[in-house]
CSV table of C-alpha atoms (C1' of nucleotides) in Angstrom, one decimal:
chain,number,residue,atom,x,y,z
A,199,MET,CA,0.0,0.0,0.0
A,200,HIS,CA,2.9,2.2,0.6
A,201,ASP,CA,4.0,1.2,-2.8
A,202,ARG,CA,0.8,2.5,-4.3
A,203,LYS,CA,1.2,5.9,-2.8
A,204,HIS,CA,4.7,6.0,-3.9
A,205,TRP,CA,3.7,5.3,-7.4
A,206,ILE,CA,0.9,7.8,-7.3
A,207,LEU,CA,3.3,10.6,-6.4
A,208,ARG,CA,5.7,9.5,-9.1
A,209,ILE,CA,3.1,9.2,-11.8
A,210,VAL,CA,1.5,12.4,-11.0
A,211,GLN,CA,4.7,14.3,-11.2
A,212,GLU,CA,5.8,12.7,-14.5
A,213,GLN,CA,2.7,13.3,-16.5
A,214,PRO,CA,-0.5,15.3,-16.3
A,215,VAL,CA,-3.2,13.3,-14.7
A,216,GLY,CA,-6.6,15.0,-14.9
A,217,ASN,CA,-8.8,12.5,-13.1
A,218,GLN,CA,-8.7,9.5,-10.9
A,219,ARG,CA,-9.7,7.1,-13.7
A,220,LYS,CA,-6.6,7.9,-15.6
A,221,LEU,CA,-4.5,7.6,-12.5
A,222,GLN,CA,-6.1,4.2,-12.0
A,223,ARG,CA,-5.1,3.1,-15.5
A,224,GLU,CA,-1.6,4.3,-15.1
A,225,LEU,CA,-1.2,2.4,-11.8
A,226,GLY,CA,-2.5,-0.6,-13.7
A,227,LYS,CA,0.5,-0.4,-16.0
A,228,HIS,CA,2.6,-1.0,-13.0
A,229,GLY,CA,0.6,-4.0,-11.9
A,230,ILE,CA,-1.3,-2.1,-9.2
A,231,ARG,CA,-5.0,-2.6,-9.3
A,232,VAL,CA,-7.3,-0.4,-7.2
A,233,THR,CA,-10.6,1.2,-7.4
A,234,GLN,CA,-11.4,4.9,-7.7
A,235,SER,CA,-12.7,4.9,-4.2
A,236,THR,CA,-9.3,4.1,-2.8
A,237,LEU,CA,-7.6,6.6,-5.0
A,238,SER,CA,-10.0,9.3,-3.8
A,239,ARG,CA,-8.8,8.4,-0.3
A,240,ASP,CA,-5.2,8.2,-1.2
A,241,LEU,CA,-5.2,11.6,-2.9
A,242,LYS,CA,-6.8,13.0,0.1
A,243,GLU,CA,-4.2,11.6,2.4
A,244,LEU,CA,-1.3,12.6,0.1
A,245,GLY,CA,-2.7,16.1,0.0
A,246,LEU,CA,-2.8,16.2,-3.8
A,247,VAL,CA,-5.1,18.7,-5.3
A,248,LYS,CA,-6.7,19.2,-8.7
A,249,VAL,CA,-5.8,22.5,-10.3
A,250,ALA,CA,-6.8,24.2,-13.5
A,251,GLY,CA,-4.2,24.7,-16.2
A,252,ASP,CA,-3.9,24.5,-19.9
A,253,GLY,CA,-7.6,24.3,-20.2
A,254,GLY,CA,-7.9,21.1,-18.4
A,255,TYR,CA,-7.3,19.9,-14.8
A,256,ARG,CA,-4.4,18.2,-13.2
A,257,TYR,CA,-3.4,16.7,-9.9
A,258,VAL,CA,-0.4,18.2,-8.3
A,259,LEU,CA,1.5,18.5,-5.1
A,260,PRO,CA,0.7,21.7,-3.2
A,261,ASP,CA,4.2,23.0,-3.9
A,262,GLU,CA,3.7,22.8,-7.6
A,263,VAL,CA,0.4,24.6,-7.4
A,264,ARG,CA,2.2,27.9,-8.0
A,265,GLY,CA,3.2,27.7,-11.7
A,266,ALA,CA,0.4,25.5,-12.6
A,267,ASP,CA,-1.7,27.9,-14.6
A,268,VAL,CA,-0.5,30.7,-16.7
A,269,LEU,CA,-3.6,30.4,-18.7
A,270,ALA,CA,-6.0,31.2,-15.9
A,271,GLY,CA,-3.6,34.1,-15.2
A,272,LYS,CA,-4.2,35.4,-18.6
A,273,ARG,CA,-7.9,35.3,-18.1
A,274,ILE,CA,-7.6,37.2,-14.9
A,275,LEU,CA,-5.7,40.0,-16.6
A,276,LYS,CA,-8.2,40.1,-19.4
A,277,GLU,CA,-10.9,40.2,-16.8
A,278,PHE,CA,-9.7,42.9,-14.4
A,279,VAL,CA,-7.1,45.2,-15.9
A,280,THR,CA,-8.5,48.5,-17.0
A,281,GLU,CA,-5.5,50.7,-17.5
A,282,ILE,CA,-1.8,50.8,-17.6
A,283,ASP,CA,0.6,53.7,-16.9
A,284,HIS,CA,4.2,54.0,-15.8
A,285,ALA,CA,6.8,56.1,-14.2
A,286,GLY,CA,10.5,55.4,-14.1
A,287,HIS,CA,10.9,51.7,-13.8
A,288,LEU,CA,7.5,51.2,-12.3
A,289,LEU,CA,4.3,50.1,-14.0
A,290,VAL,CA,1.1,51.2,-12.5
A,291,VAL,CA,-1.7,48.9,-13.4
A,292,LYS,CA,-5.3,49.9,-12.6
A,293,THR,CA,-7.9,47.2,-12.2
A,294,GLU,CA,-11.5,46.8,-11.4
A,295,PRO,CA,-12.1,47.9,-7.8
A,296,GLY,CA,-11.0,45.3,-5.4
A,297,ASN,CA,-9.2,43.1,-7.8
A,298,ALA,CA,-5.6,44.4,-7.8
A,299,GLN,CA,-4.7,41.5,-5.6
A,300,PRO,CA,-5.7,38.7,-8.0
A,301,VAL,CA,-4.0,40.5,-10.9
A,302,ALA,CA,-0.8,40.8,-8.9
A,303,ARG,CA,-0.9,37.2,-8.1
A,304,ALA,CA,-1.4,36.3,-11.7
A,305,LEU,CA,1.5,38.4,-12.8
A,306,ASP,CA,3.7,36.9,-10.1
A,307,ARG,CA,2.9,33.5,-11.3
A,308,MET,CA,4.1,34.3,-14.8
A,309,GLN,CA,7.5,34.7,-13.5
A,310,TRP,CA,8.6,37.2,-16.1
A,311,PRO,CA,12.3,37.9,-15.7
A,312,GLU,CA,11.8,41.7,-16.1
A,313,VAL,CA,9.5,41.8,-13.1
A,314,VAL,CA,11.2,42.2,-9.8
A,315,GLY,CA,7.9,42.1,-7.9
A,316,THR,CA,4.5,43.5,-7.5
A,317,VAL,CA,2.5,45.2,-4.8
A,318,ALA,CA,-1.2,45.4,-4.9
A,319,GLY,CA,-3.6,47.7,-3.2
A,320,ASP,CA,-7.3,47.7,-3.9
A,321,ASP,CA,-7.6,48.8,-7.5
A,322,THR,CA,-4.1,49.6,-8.3
A,323,LEU,CA,-0.9,47.6,-8.4
A,324,ILE,CA,2.6,48.5,-8.9
A,325,VAL,CA,4.9,46.3,-11.0
A,326,VAL,CA,8.5,46.9,-10.3
A,327,LEU,CA,10.7,46.3,-13.3
A,328,ARG,CA,14.4,45.9,-13.4
A,329,HIS,CA,15.1,48.7,-15.8
A,330,PRO,CA,13.1,51.6,-17.2
A,331,SER,CA,13.8,50.3,-20.6
A,332,GLN,CA,11.5,47.4,-19.9
A,333,VAL,CA,8.5,49.5,-19.5
A,334,GLN,CA,7.5,49.4,-23.1
A,335,PRO,CA,8.0,45.7,-23.8
A,336,VAL,CA,6.3,44.6,-20.6
A,337,THR,CA,3.4,47.0,-21.1
A,338,GLU,CA,3.1,45.6,-24.5
A,339,LYS,CA,3.1,42.1,-23.3
A,340,ILE,CA,0.3,42.8,-20.8
A,341,LEU,CA,-1.8,44.6,-23.4
A,342,GLN,CA,-1.4,41.7,-25.6
A,343,MET,CA,-2.8,39.4,-23.0
A,344,VAL,CA,-5.5,41.8,-22.1
A,345,GLY,CA,-6.7,41.7,-25.6
A,346,ARG,CA,-5.2,44.9,-27.1
A,347,LYS,CA,-8.2,47.0,-26.2
A,348,LYS,CA,-5.8,49.8,-26.1
A,349,ILE,CA,-6.8,50.8,-22.6
A,350,ALA,CA,-4.8,53.7,-21.1
B,1207,MET,CA,-19.5,39.9,-12.3
B,1208,HIS,CA,-16.3,41.4,-11.0
B,1209,ASP,CA,-18.1,41.8,-7.8
B,1210,ARG,CA,-18.8,38.2,-7.6
B,1211,LYS,CA,-15.2,37.1,-8.0
B,1212,HIS,CA,-14.2,39.6,-5.5
B,1213,TRP,CA,-16.6,38.2,-3.0
B,1214,ILE,CA,-15.6,34.7,-3.7
B,1215,LEU,CA,-12.0,35.4,-2.9
B,1216,ARG,CA,-13.1,37.1,0.2
B,1217,ILE,CA,-15.5,34.5,1.5
B,1218,VAL,CA,-13.2,31.7,0.8
B,1219,GLN,CA,-10.5,33.3,2.8
B,1220,GLU,CA,-12.7,34.2,5.7
B,1221,GLN,CA,-14.3,30.8,6.3
B,1222,PRO,CA,-13.9,27.2,5.3
B,1223,VAL,CA,-15.9,26.5,2.2
B,1224,GLY,CA,-16.0,22.9,1.4
B,1225,ASN,CA,-18.1,22.8,-1.8
B,1226,GLN,CA,-19.6,25.0,-4.4
B,1227,ARG,CA,-23.1,24.8,-3.0
B,1228,LYS,CA,-22.0,26.4,0.2
B,1229,LEU,CA,-20.2,29.1,-1.7
B,1230,GLN,CA,-23.4,29.7,-3.5
B,1231,ARG,CA,-25.3,30.1,-0.3
B,1232,GLU,CA,-22.7,32.5,1.1
B,1233,LEU,CA,-22.8,34.6,-2.0
B,1234,GLY,CA,-26.6,34.7,-1.7
B,1235,LYS,CA,-26.2,36.4,1.7
B,1236,HIS,CA,-24.5,39.2,-0.2
B,1237,GLY,CA,-27.3,39.4,-2.7
B,1238,ILE,CA,-25.4,37.6,-5.4
B,1239,ARG,CA,-27.3,34.8,-7.1
B,1240,VAL,CA,-25.5,32.4,-9.4
B,1241,THR,CA,-25.6,28.8,-10.3
B,1242,GLN,CA,-23.2,26.1,-9.4
B,1243,SER,CA,-22.1,26.0,-13.0
B,1244,THR,CA,-20.9,29.5,-12.9
B,1245,LEU,CA,-19.1,29.0,-9.7
B,1246,SER,CA,-17.3,26.0,-11.1
B,1247,ARG,CA,-16.0,28.2,-13.9
B,1248,ASP,CA,-15.2,31.1,-11.5
B,1249,LEU,CA,-13.1,28.8,-9.3
B,1250,LYS,CA,-11.3,27.5,-12.3
B,1251,GLU,CA,-10.4,31.0,-13.4
B,1252,LEU,CA,-9.4,32.2,-10.0
B,1253,GLY,CA,-7.2,29.2,-9.7
B,1254,LEU,CA,-8.8,28.2,-6.4
B,1255,VAL,CA,-8.3,24.5,-5.4
B,1256,LYS,CA,-10.1,22.2,-3.1
B,1257,VAL,CA,-7.7,20.7,-0.6
B,1258,ALA,CA,-8.1,18.2,2.2
B,1259,GLY,CA,-7.8,19.3,5.8
B,1260,ASP,CA,-9.4,18.8,9.1
B,1261,GLY,CA,-11.2,15.8,7.8
B,1262,GLY,CA,-13.1,17.8,5.3
B,1263,TYR,CA,-12.3,19.7,2.2
B,1264,ARG,CA,-11.9,23.4,1.6
B,1265,TYR,CA,-11.2,25.8,-1.2
B,1266,VAL,CA,-8.1,27.8,-0.9
B,1267,LEU,CA,-5.8,30.0,-2.9
B,1268,PRO,CA,-2.9,27.9,-4.1
B,1269,ASP,CA,-0.5,29.6,-1.8
B,1270,GLU,CA,-2.5,30.3,1.3
B,1271,VAL,CA,-0.6,29.8,4.5
B,1272,ARG,CA,-1.6,32.9,6.3
B,1273,GLY,CA,-0.2,32.7,9.8
B,1274,ALA,CA,0.2,36.3,11.0
B,1275,ASP,CA,1.3,35.7,14.5
B,1276,VAL,CA,2.7,38.4,16.6
B,1277,LEU,CA,6.4,37.7,16.6
B,1278,ALA,CA,9.3,39.9,17.4
B,1279,GLY,CA,10.5,42.0,14.5
B,1280,LYS,CA,13.6,40.0,13.8
B,1281,ARG,CA,11.8,36.8,14.2
B,1282,ILE,CA,9.2,37.9,11.8
B,1283,LEU,CA,11.7,38.7,9.1
B,1284,LYS,CA,13.4,35.4,9.7
B,1285,GLU,CA,10.1,33.7,9.5
B,1286,PHE,CA,8.6,35.2,6.4
B,1287,VAL,CA,11.1,36.8,4.2
B,1288,THR,CA,12.0,34.6,1.3
B,1289,GLU,CA,13.8,36.8,-1.2
B,1290,ILE,CA,15.2,40.3,-1.6
B,1291,ASP,CA,15.8,42.2,-4.8
B,1292,HIS,CA,16.1,45.8,-5.8
B,1293,ALA,CA,15.7,48.3,-8.5
B,1294,GLY,CA,16.7,52.0,-8.3
B,1295,HIS,CA,16.3,53.1,-4.8
B,1296,LEU,CA,13.7,50.5,-4.0
B,1297,LEU,CA,14.0,47.3,-2.2
B,1298,VAL,CA,11.6,44.6,-3.2
B,1299,VAL,CA,11.1,42.1,-0.5
B,1300,LYS,CA,9.2,38.9,-1.1
B,1301,THR,CA,7.6,37.0,1.7
B,1302,GLU,CA,5.6,34.0,2.3
B,1303,PRO,CA,2.1,34.5,0.8
B,1304,GLY,CA,0.0,36.8,2.8
B,1305,ASN,CA,2.7,38.0,5.1
B,1306,ALA,CA,4.0,41.1,3.5
B,1307,GLN,CA,2.0,43.2,5.8
B,1308,PRO,CA,3.5,42.0,9.1
B,1309,VAL,CA,7.0,42.2,7.6
B,1310,ALA,CA,6.5,45.7,6.6
B,1311,ARG,CA,5.3,46.7,10.0
B,1312,ALA,CA,8.3,45.0,11.5
B,1313,LEU,CA,10.6,47.0,9.3
B,1314,ASP,CA,8.8,50.2,10.1
B,1315,ARG,CA,9.3,49.7,13.7
B,1316,MET,CA,13.0,49.4,13.3
B,1317,GLN,CA,13.1,53.0,12.2
B,1318,TRP,CA,16.2,52.7,10.1
B,1319,PRO,CA,17.3,56.1,8.9
B,1320,GLU,CA,17.8,55.0,5.3
B,1321,VAL,CA,14.2,53.8,5.1
B,1322,VAL,CA,11.7,56.4,3.9
B,1323,GLY,CA,8.8,54.1,4.0
B,1324,THR,CA,7.3,50.8,3.0
B,1325,VAL,CA,4.3,49.6,1.1
B,1326,ALA,CA,3.0,46.1,1.4
B,1327,GLY,CA,0.9,43.9,-0.8
B,1328,ASP,CA,0.2,40.3,-0.3
B,1329,ASP,CA,3.5,38.6,-0.7
B,1330,THR,CA,5.7,41.5,-1.7
B,1331,LEU,CA,6.6,44.7,-0.1
B,1332,ILE,CA,8.5,47.7,-1.3
B,1333,VAL,CA,11.0,49.5,0.9
B,1334,VAL,CA,11.7,53.0,-0.3
B,1335,LEU,CA,15.2,54.1,0.4
B,1336,ARG,CA,16.6,57.6,0.4
B,1337,HIS,CA,19.4,56.8,-2.0
B,1338,PRO,CA,20.3,54.0,-4.4
B,1339,SER,CA,23.6,53.8,-2.7
B,1340,GLN,CA,21.8,52.5,0.4
B,1341,VAL,CA,20.5,49.4,-1.4
B,1342,GLN,CA,23.6,47.3,-0.6
B,1343,PRO,CA,23.9,48.1,3.1
B,1344,VAL,CA,20.2,47.8,3.9
B,1345,THR,CA,19.9,44.5,2.0
B,1346,GLU,CA,22.9,43.4,3.9
B,1347,LYS,CA,21.3,44.3,7.2
B,1348,ILE,CA,18.2,42.5,6.4
B,1349,LEU,CA,20.0,39.4,5.2
B,1350,GLN,CA,21.9,39.5,8.5
B,1351,MET,CA,18.6,39.3,10.5
B,1352,VAL,CA,17.1,36.7,8.2
B,1353,GLY,CA,20.0,34.5,8.9
B,1354,ARG,CA,21.9,34.8,5.7
B,1355,LYS,CA,20.0,32.1,3.9
B,1356,LYS,CA,21.4,32.8,0.4
B,1357,ILE,CA,18.1,34.1,-0.8
B,1358,ALA,CA,18.1,36.0,-4.0
C,1262,DC,C1',-3.6,-22.6,15.3
C,1263,DG,C1',-8.3,-19.5,16.4
C,1264,DT,C1',-9.8,-15.2,17.8
C,1265,DT,C1',-10.0,-10.5,17.3
C,1266,DA,C1',-9.3,-5.5,16.8
C,1267,DG,C1',-8.1,-2.3,13.5
C,1268,DA,C1',-6.7,-0.9,9.0
C,1269,DA,C1',-7.4,-1.2,4.1
C,1270,DT,C1',-10.3,-1.8,0.3
C,1271,DG,C1',-14.3,-2.7,-2.7
C,1272,DC,C1',-19.0,-1.9,-3.9
C,1273,DA,C1',-22.8,0.8,-4.6
C,1274,DT,C1',-24.4,5.2,-4.3
C,1275,DA,C1',-24.9,10.0,-3.0
C,1276,DT,C1',-22.7,14.1,-3.7
C,1277,DT,C1',-20.2,17.3,-6.0
C,1278,DC,C1',-18.3,19.2,-10.2
C,1279,DA,C1',-17.6,20.3,-15.2
C,1280,DT,C1',-19.4,21.4,-19.6
C,1281,DG,C1',-22.2,21.4,-24.3
C,1282,DC,C1',-25.7,24.0,-25.8
C,1283,DA,C1',-28.6,28.0,-26.3
C,1284,DC,C1',-29.9,32.5,-25.4
C,1285,DG,C1',-29.7,37.4,-24.1
C,1286,DA,C1',-26.5,41.3,-23.2
C,1287,DT,C1',-22.6,43.9,-24.8
C,1288,DC,C1',-19.2,45.9,-27.8
C,1289,DG,C1',-17.2,47.4,-32.3
C,1290,DA,C1',-17.2,48.2,-37.0
C,1291,DA,C1',-19.5,49.8,-41.0
D,1330,DT,C1',-28.6,52.1,-36.2
D,1331,DT,C1',-27.8,47.3,-37.7
D,1332,DC,C1',-25.0,43.4,-38.1
D,1333,DG,C1',-21.8,40.2,-36.4
D,1334,DA,C1',-18.7,38.6,-32.9
D,1335,DT,C1',-17.9,37.8,-28.2
D,1336,DC,C1',-18.9,37.2,-23.6
D,1337,DG,C1',-21.5,35.6,-19.4
D,1338,DT,C1',-24.8,32.9,-17.8
D,1339,DG,C1',-28.4,29.3,-16.8
D,1340,DC,C1',-30.1,24.9,-17.8
D,1341,DA,C1',-29.7,20.1,-18.1
D,1342,DT,C1',-26.8,16.4,-17.8
D,1343,DG,C1',-22.9,13.6,-18.0
D,1344,DA,C1',-18.4,13.1,-15.6
D,1345,DA,C1',-15.9,12.8,-11.6
D,1346,DT,C1',-15.4,12.4,-6.7
D,1347,DA,C1',-16.5,11.2,-1.9
D,1348,DT,C1',-18.3,8.1,1.4
D,1349,DG,C1',-21.4,4.6,4.3
D,1350,DC,C1',-21.4,0.0,4.8
D,1351,DA,C1',-19.8,-4.7,4.2
D,1352,DT,C1',-15.9,-7.5,3.5
D,1353,DT,C1',-11.2,-8.8,3.6
D,1354,DC,C1',-6.6,-8.5,5.2
D,1355,DT,C1',-3.0,-8.1,8.9
D,1356,DA,C1',-0.8,-8.4,13.0
D,1357,DA,C1',-0.9,-9.5,17.8
D,1358,DC,C1',-2.1,-12.4,21.3
D,1359,DG,C1',-3.6,-16.4,24.1
DNA sequence: CGTTAGAATGCATATTCATGCACGATCGAA
DNA sequence: TTCGATCGTGCATGAATATGCATTCTAACG
């Protein structure tokens, strides 16, 4: 039984597993036969969670959860960003009231190299860039994701 | 609709929500009526995941750890700071998710002369220094307190 | 051995979740 | 304004997941 959990962790890390049935099949390839019921309990015990990403879902370890969905991030930007401005090497992004936080998280998750970090208030967030010269490209990149509605 | 997502994030952080039906009811208390279908989609977009804990399940932000205890300043830094970077005369300090606020307070209390002020978001805070030249020494000072764990 | 308490698992099913489809609202372009 | 494209949503329903209960396995003990 320890074996099984061991395999579960391994399989889940090696390939995207979107549901328990698939996990069940994969385990089968290793000669391990179990029912979905047991897997449900195993996953619960292992603390694995199903996260959205790439359109579909996938089970991951809590640690991996971070980078798991750039796509959802894009949607969030599209959803909440209303305006972009800048000053020096800072980008000032305005959002729908109360949503600066999610947008900041979304940007963080993208892990862009030019971005040093973000700080979010209620409807405004500041994106700190490494150099003023990156203001244009990054703004561009964000606008792209937002859908080029030319905002600001 | 933006309102709804805003509330979802808030509700989910304030109390344990184990399933979408409950979330639906909670939203109802705020005058927001939606179907489970929509919530399923919202949760997907917001990147919330259902994790096991306390016997039951609960929706959480992927990186929720939130443990804002009252620790001594130095201890707080040691506890929550994960990374330090800079740009211009700004220091960008990354912390464990949700703990930028306490860290910022801790730094404020230290009343360092080089520090003009701080602004904290969720997991990032910006420390405004008087001069770019103070970036090195201050970073150094913080690293010292944090325990010199390589960090960024 | 036989007995037994507890853990692990399956089975059947209730519960919860995701999504194809359709329709009304919204936004832009002509 | 009118048309077309897109978006947001509910509805209905199939897919996926969780769980109560019964059964089987395991290990410890007399």
